[in-house]
Structures are given as C-alpha cells and as structure tokens.
PDB file of C-alpha atoms in Angstrom:
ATOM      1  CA  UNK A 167      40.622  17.804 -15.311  1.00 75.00           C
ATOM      2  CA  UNK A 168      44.512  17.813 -13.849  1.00 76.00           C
ATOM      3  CA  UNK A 169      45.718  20.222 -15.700  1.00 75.00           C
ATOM      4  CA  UNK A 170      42.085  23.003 -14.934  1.00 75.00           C
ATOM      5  CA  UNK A 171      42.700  22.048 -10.837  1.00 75.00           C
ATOM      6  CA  UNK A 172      46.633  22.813 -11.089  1.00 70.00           C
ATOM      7  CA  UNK A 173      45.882  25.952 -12.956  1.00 69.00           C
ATOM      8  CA  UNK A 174      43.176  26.741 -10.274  1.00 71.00           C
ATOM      9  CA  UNK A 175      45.663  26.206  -7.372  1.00 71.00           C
ATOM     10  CA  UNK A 176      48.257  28.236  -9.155  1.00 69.00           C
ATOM     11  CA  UNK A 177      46.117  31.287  -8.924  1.00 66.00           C
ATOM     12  CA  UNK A 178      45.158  30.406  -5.487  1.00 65.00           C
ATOM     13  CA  UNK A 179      48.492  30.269  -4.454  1.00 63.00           C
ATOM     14  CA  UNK A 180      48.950  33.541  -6.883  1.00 61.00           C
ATOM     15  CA  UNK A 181      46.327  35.806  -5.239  1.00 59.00           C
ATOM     16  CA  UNK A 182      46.655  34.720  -1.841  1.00 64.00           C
ATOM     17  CA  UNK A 183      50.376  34.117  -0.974  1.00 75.00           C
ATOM     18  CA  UNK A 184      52.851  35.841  -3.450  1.00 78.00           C
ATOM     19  CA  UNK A 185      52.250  38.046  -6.461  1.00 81.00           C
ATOM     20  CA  UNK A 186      54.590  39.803  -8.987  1.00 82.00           C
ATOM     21  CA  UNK A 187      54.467  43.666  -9.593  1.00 80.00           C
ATOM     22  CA  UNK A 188      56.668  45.505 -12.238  1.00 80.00           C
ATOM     23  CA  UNK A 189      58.171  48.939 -11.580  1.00 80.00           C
ATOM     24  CA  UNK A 190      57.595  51.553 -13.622  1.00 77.00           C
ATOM     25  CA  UNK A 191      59.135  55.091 -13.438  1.00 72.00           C
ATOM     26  CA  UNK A 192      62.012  55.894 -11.437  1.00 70.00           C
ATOM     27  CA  UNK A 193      60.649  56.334  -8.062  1.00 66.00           C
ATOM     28  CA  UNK A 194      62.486  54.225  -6.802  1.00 71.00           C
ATOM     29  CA  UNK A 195      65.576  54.270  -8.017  1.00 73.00           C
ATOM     30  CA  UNK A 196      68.364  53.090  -7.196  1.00 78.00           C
ATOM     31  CA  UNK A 197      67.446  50.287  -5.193  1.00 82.00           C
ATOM     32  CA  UNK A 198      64.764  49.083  -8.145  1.00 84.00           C
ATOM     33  CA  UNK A 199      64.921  49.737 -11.689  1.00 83.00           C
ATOM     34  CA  UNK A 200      62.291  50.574 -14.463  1.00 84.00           C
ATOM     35  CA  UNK A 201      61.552  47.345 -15.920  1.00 85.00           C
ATOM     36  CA  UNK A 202      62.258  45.152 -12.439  1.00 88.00           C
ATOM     37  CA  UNK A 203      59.539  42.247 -11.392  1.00 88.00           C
ATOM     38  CA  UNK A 204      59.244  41.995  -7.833  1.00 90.00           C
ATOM     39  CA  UNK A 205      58.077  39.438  -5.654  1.00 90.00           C
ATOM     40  CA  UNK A 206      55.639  40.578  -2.988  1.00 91.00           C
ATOM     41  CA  UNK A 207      55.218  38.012   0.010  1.00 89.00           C
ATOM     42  CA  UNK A 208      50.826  39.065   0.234  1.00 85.00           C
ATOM     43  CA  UNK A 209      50.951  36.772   3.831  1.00 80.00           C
ATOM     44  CA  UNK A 210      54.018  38.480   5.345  1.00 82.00           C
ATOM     45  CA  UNK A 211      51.849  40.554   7.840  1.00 85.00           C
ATOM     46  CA  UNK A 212      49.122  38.404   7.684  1.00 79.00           C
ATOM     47  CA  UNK A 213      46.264  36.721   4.919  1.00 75.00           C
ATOM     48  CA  UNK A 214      44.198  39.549   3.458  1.00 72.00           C
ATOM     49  CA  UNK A 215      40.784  38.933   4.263  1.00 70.00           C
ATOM     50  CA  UNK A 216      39.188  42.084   1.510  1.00 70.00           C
ATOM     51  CA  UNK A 217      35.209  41.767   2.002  1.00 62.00           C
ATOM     52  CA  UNK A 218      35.068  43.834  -1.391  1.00 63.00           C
ATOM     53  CA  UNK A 219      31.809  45.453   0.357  1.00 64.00           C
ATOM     54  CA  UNK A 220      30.566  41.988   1.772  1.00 71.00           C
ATOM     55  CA  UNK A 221      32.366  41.186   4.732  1.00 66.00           C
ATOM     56  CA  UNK A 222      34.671  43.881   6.480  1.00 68.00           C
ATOM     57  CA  UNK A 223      38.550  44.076   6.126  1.00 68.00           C
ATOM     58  CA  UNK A 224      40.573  41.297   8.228  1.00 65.00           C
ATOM     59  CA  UNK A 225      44.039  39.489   8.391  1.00 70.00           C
ATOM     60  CA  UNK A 226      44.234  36.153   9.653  1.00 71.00           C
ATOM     61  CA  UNK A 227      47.921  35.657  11.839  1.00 77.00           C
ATOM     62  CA  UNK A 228      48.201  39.226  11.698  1.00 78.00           C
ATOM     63  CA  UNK A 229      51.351  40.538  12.180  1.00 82.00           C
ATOM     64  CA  UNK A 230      53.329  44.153  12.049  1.00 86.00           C
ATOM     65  CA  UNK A 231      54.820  46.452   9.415  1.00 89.00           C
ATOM     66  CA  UNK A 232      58.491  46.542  10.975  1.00 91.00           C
ATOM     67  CA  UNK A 233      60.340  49.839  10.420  1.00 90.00           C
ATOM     68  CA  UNK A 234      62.524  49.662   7.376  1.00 91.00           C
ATOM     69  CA  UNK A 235      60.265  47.076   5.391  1.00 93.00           C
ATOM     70  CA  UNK A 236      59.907  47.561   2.053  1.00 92.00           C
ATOM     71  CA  UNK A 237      55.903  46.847   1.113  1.00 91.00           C
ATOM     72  CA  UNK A 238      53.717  47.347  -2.169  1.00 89.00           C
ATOM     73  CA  UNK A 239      50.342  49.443  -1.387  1.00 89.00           C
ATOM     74  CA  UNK A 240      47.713  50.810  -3.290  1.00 84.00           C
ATOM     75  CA  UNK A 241      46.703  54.613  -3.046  1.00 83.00           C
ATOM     76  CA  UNK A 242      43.937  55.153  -0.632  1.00 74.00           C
ATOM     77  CA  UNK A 243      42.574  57.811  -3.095  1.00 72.00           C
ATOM     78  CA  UNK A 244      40.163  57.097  -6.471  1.00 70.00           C
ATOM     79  CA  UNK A 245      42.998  60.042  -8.140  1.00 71.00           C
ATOM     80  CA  UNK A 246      45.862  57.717  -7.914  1.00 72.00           C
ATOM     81  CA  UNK A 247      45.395  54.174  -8.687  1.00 75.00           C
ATOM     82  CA  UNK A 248      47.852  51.342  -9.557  1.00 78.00           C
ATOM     83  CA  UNK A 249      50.696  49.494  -7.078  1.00 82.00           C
ATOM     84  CA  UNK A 250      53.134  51.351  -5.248  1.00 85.00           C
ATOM     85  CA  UNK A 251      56.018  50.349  -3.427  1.00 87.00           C
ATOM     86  CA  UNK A 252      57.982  52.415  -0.819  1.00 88.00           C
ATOM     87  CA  UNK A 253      59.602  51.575   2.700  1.00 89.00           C
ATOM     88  CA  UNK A 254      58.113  51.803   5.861  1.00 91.00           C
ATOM     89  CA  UNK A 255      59.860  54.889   8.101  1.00 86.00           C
ATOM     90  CA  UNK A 256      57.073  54.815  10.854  1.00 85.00           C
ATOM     91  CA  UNK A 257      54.809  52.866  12.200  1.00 86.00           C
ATOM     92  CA  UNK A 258      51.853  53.045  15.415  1.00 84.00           C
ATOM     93  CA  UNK A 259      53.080  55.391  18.348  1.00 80.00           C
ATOM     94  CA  UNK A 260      56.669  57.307  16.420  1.00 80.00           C
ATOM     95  CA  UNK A 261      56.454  61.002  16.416  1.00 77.00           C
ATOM     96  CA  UNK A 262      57.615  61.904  13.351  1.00 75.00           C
ATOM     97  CA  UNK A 263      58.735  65.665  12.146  1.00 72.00           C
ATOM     98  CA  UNK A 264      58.968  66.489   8.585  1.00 66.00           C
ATOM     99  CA  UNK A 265      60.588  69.477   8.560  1.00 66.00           C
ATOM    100  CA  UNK A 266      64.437  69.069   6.504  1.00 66.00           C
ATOM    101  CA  UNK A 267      63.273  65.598   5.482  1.00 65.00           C
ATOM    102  CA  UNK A 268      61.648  62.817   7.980  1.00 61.00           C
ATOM    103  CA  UNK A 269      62.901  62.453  11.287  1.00 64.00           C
ATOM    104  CA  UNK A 270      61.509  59.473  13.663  1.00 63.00           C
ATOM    105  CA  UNK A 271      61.559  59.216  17.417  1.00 64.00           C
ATOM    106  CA  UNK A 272      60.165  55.612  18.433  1.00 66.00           C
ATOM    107  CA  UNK A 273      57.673  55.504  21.012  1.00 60.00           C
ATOM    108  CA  UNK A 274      57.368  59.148  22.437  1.00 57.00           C
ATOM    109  CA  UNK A 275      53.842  60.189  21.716  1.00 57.00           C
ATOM    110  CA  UNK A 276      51.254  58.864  19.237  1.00 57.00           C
ATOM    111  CA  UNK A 277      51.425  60.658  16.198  1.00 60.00           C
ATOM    112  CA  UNK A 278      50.763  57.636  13.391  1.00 60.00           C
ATOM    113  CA  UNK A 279      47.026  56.192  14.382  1.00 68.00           C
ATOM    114  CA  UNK A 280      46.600  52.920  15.130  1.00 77.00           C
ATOM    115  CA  UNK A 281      47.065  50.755  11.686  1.00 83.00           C
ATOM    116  CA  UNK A 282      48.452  53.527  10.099  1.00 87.00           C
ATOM    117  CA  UNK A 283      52.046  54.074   8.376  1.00 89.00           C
ATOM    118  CA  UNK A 284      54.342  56.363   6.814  1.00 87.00           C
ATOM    119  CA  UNK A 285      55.622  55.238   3.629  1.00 88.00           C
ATOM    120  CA  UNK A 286      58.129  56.898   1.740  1.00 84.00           C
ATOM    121  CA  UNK A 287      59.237  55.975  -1.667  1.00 80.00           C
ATOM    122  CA  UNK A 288      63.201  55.837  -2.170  1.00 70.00           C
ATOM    123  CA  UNK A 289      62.841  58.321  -4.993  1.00 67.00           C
ATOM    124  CA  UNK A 290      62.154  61.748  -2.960  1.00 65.00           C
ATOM    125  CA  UNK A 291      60.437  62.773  -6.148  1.00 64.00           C
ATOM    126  CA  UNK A 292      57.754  59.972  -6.284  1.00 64.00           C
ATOM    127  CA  UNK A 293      54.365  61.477  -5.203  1.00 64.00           C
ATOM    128  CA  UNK A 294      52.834  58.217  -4.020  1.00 74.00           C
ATOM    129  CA  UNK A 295      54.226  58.232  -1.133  1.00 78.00           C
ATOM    130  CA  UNK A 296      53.397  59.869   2.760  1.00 81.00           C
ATOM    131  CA  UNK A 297      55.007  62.969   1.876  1.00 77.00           C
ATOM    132  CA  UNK A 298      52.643  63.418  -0.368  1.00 78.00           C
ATOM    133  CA  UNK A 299      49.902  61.533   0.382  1.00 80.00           C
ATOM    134  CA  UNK A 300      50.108  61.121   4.291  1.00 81.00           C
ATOM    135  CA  UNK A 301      49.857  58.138   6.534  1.00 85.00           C
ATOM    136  CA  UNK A 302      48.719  55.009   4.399  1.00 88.00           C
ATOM    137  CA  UNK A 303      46.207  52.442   6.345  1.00 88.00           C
ATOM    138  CA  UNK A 304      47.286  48.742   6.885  1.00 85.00           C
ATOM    139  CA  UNK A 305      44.785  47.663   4.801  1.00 84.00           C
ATOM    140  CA  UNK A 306      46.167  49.439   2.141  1.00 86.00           C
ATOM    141  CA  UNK A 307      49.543  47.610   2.435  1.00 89.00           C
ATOM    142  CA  UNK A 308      49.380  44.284   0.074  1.00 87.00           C
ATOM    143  CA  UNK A 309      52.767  42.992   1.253  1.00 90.00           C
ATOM    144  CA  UNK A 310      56.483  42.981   1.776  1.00 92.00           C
ATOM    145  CA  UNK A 311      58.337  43.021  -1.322  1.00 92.00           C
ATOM    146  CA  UNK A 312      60.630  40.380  -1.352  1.00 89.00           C
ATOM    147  CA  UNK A 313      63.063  40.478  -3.946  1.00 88.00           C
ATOM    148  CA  UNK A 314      63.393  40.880  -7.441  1.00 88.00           C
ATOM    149  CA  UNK A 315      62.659  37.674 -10.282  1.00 83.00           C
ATOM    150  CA  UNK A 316      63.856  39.485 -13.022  1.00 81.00           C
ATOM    151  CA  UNK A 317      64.301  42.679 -15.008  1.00 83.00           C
ATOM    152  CA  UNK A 318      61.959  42.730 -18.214  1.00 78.00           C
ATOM    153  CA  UNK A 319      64.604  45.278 -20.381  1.00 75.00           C
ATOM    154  CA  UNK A 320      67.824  42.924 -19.697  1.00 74.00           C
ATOM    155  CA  UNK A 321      65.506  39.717 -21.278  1.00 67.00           C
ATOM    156  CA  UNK A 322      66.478  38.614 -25.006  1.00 57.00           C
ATOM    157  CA  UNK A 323      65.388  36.618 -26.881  1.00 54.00           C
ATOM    158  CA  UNK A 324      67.278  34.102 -29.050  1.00 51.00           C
TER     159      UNK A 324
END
C-alpha cells in the first residue's frame, strides 16, 4: 500500500510540476543536442488547469512568458503533433517585423494578441516554430525548460 501511494504521488508530482522531454532533430542546435532530456518546470507560469473538453482552460498563480524564456509547447495544429521547444522573442503588446529575420520593439502597438507569443526555435530551419507557424497561444505553452538531466547518446553501460 506504501509503495502504490508513493508511486501515485510521483506521477502527481510528474504531471503537474516538472516533466522530462527528449530532443529530437537538430532544431535546436547548438544550445540542445539530439539525444538531450530536458527538464520542463510545468508550474513556472502557472498550474495548468486543461478541462480536456470538461471544464475550460485555466492557470492557477498565473504568471508571464518573459522575453528570452526558453518553453516546451505543443503545435496548435492536428498536422503537427509532438513537444516543441523554442524561445520566447515576443510577447502581448511588441510589434514585431519579420522582414531580414525578427525584429522586436517592446510596447509600441499591439501586434501579438493578448495570451499570444512568438516562439522561435534556435535552429532557423525548424518549422515548429512562429515563423512558420505564427503566434502560439499560452495555453499551448507547457512550461519553461529548465535545464538539461542528461544526454541519452553519451550513457553506457557497464
């Protein structure tokens, strides 16, 4: 009986506070490697509240995406599924102008809608990100990555 209530609160803890993601491709290389396990922080702008179709989408102690945050995010798209990670260049009220790569200007004019982001994958050649995509929802946004536990290709075994 212990042992079934630790494992329980383990994947409480698991789905609700942190949770580990691999990466896969290059897309965002340099900074993370094929093979890396990251550690995404799922409370760091607040506890995801997903209704999954019964009760609407909510975060408890909400707080903001800061500029320069690195999150994981899902697609908001059924074409593309999967996590992605990617840095936050804008967030609610920048102007931004993609012409010759993104260019911000805090606070001038709302361009990103409320609760609404522009993520950009370090890779310029990753397609899950705004470039391609466009500006990704906060409720698409799982969390801020926090660092990386380990990568999976420099493990051997004895």
């Amino acid at each position: 009986m212990v042992l079934a209530s630790a494992f329980a609160l383990m994947l409480a803890f698991r789905a609700l506070v942190f949770s580990v993601h691999s990466v896969n491709g290059s897309g965002l290389a340099p900074t993370y490697k094929e093979g890396d396990r990251l550690l995404v922080n799922r409370c760091s702008y607040g506890l995801r509240i997903e209704g999954h179709g019964l009760l609407p989408y909510s975060r408890l102690l909400r707080s903001q995406v800061k500029r320069g945050d690195v999150v994981a995010f899902t697609v908001p798209s059924d074409s593309i599924t999967g996590i992605y990670i990617a840095r936050c260049k804008a967030v609610p009220g920048d102007t931004i102008n993609t012409h010759k790569g993104v260019m911000v200007v805090p606070g001038l004019k709302t361009c990103a809608k409320v609760d609404y982001y522009w993520l950009e994958a370090i890779n310029k050649d990753n397609p899950a990100d705004s470039r391609h995509l466009g500006f990704i929802p906060e409720n698409n946004i799982i969390g801020e990555v926090i660092t990386v536990l380990y990568n999976r290709h420099n493990i051997r075994l004895q």
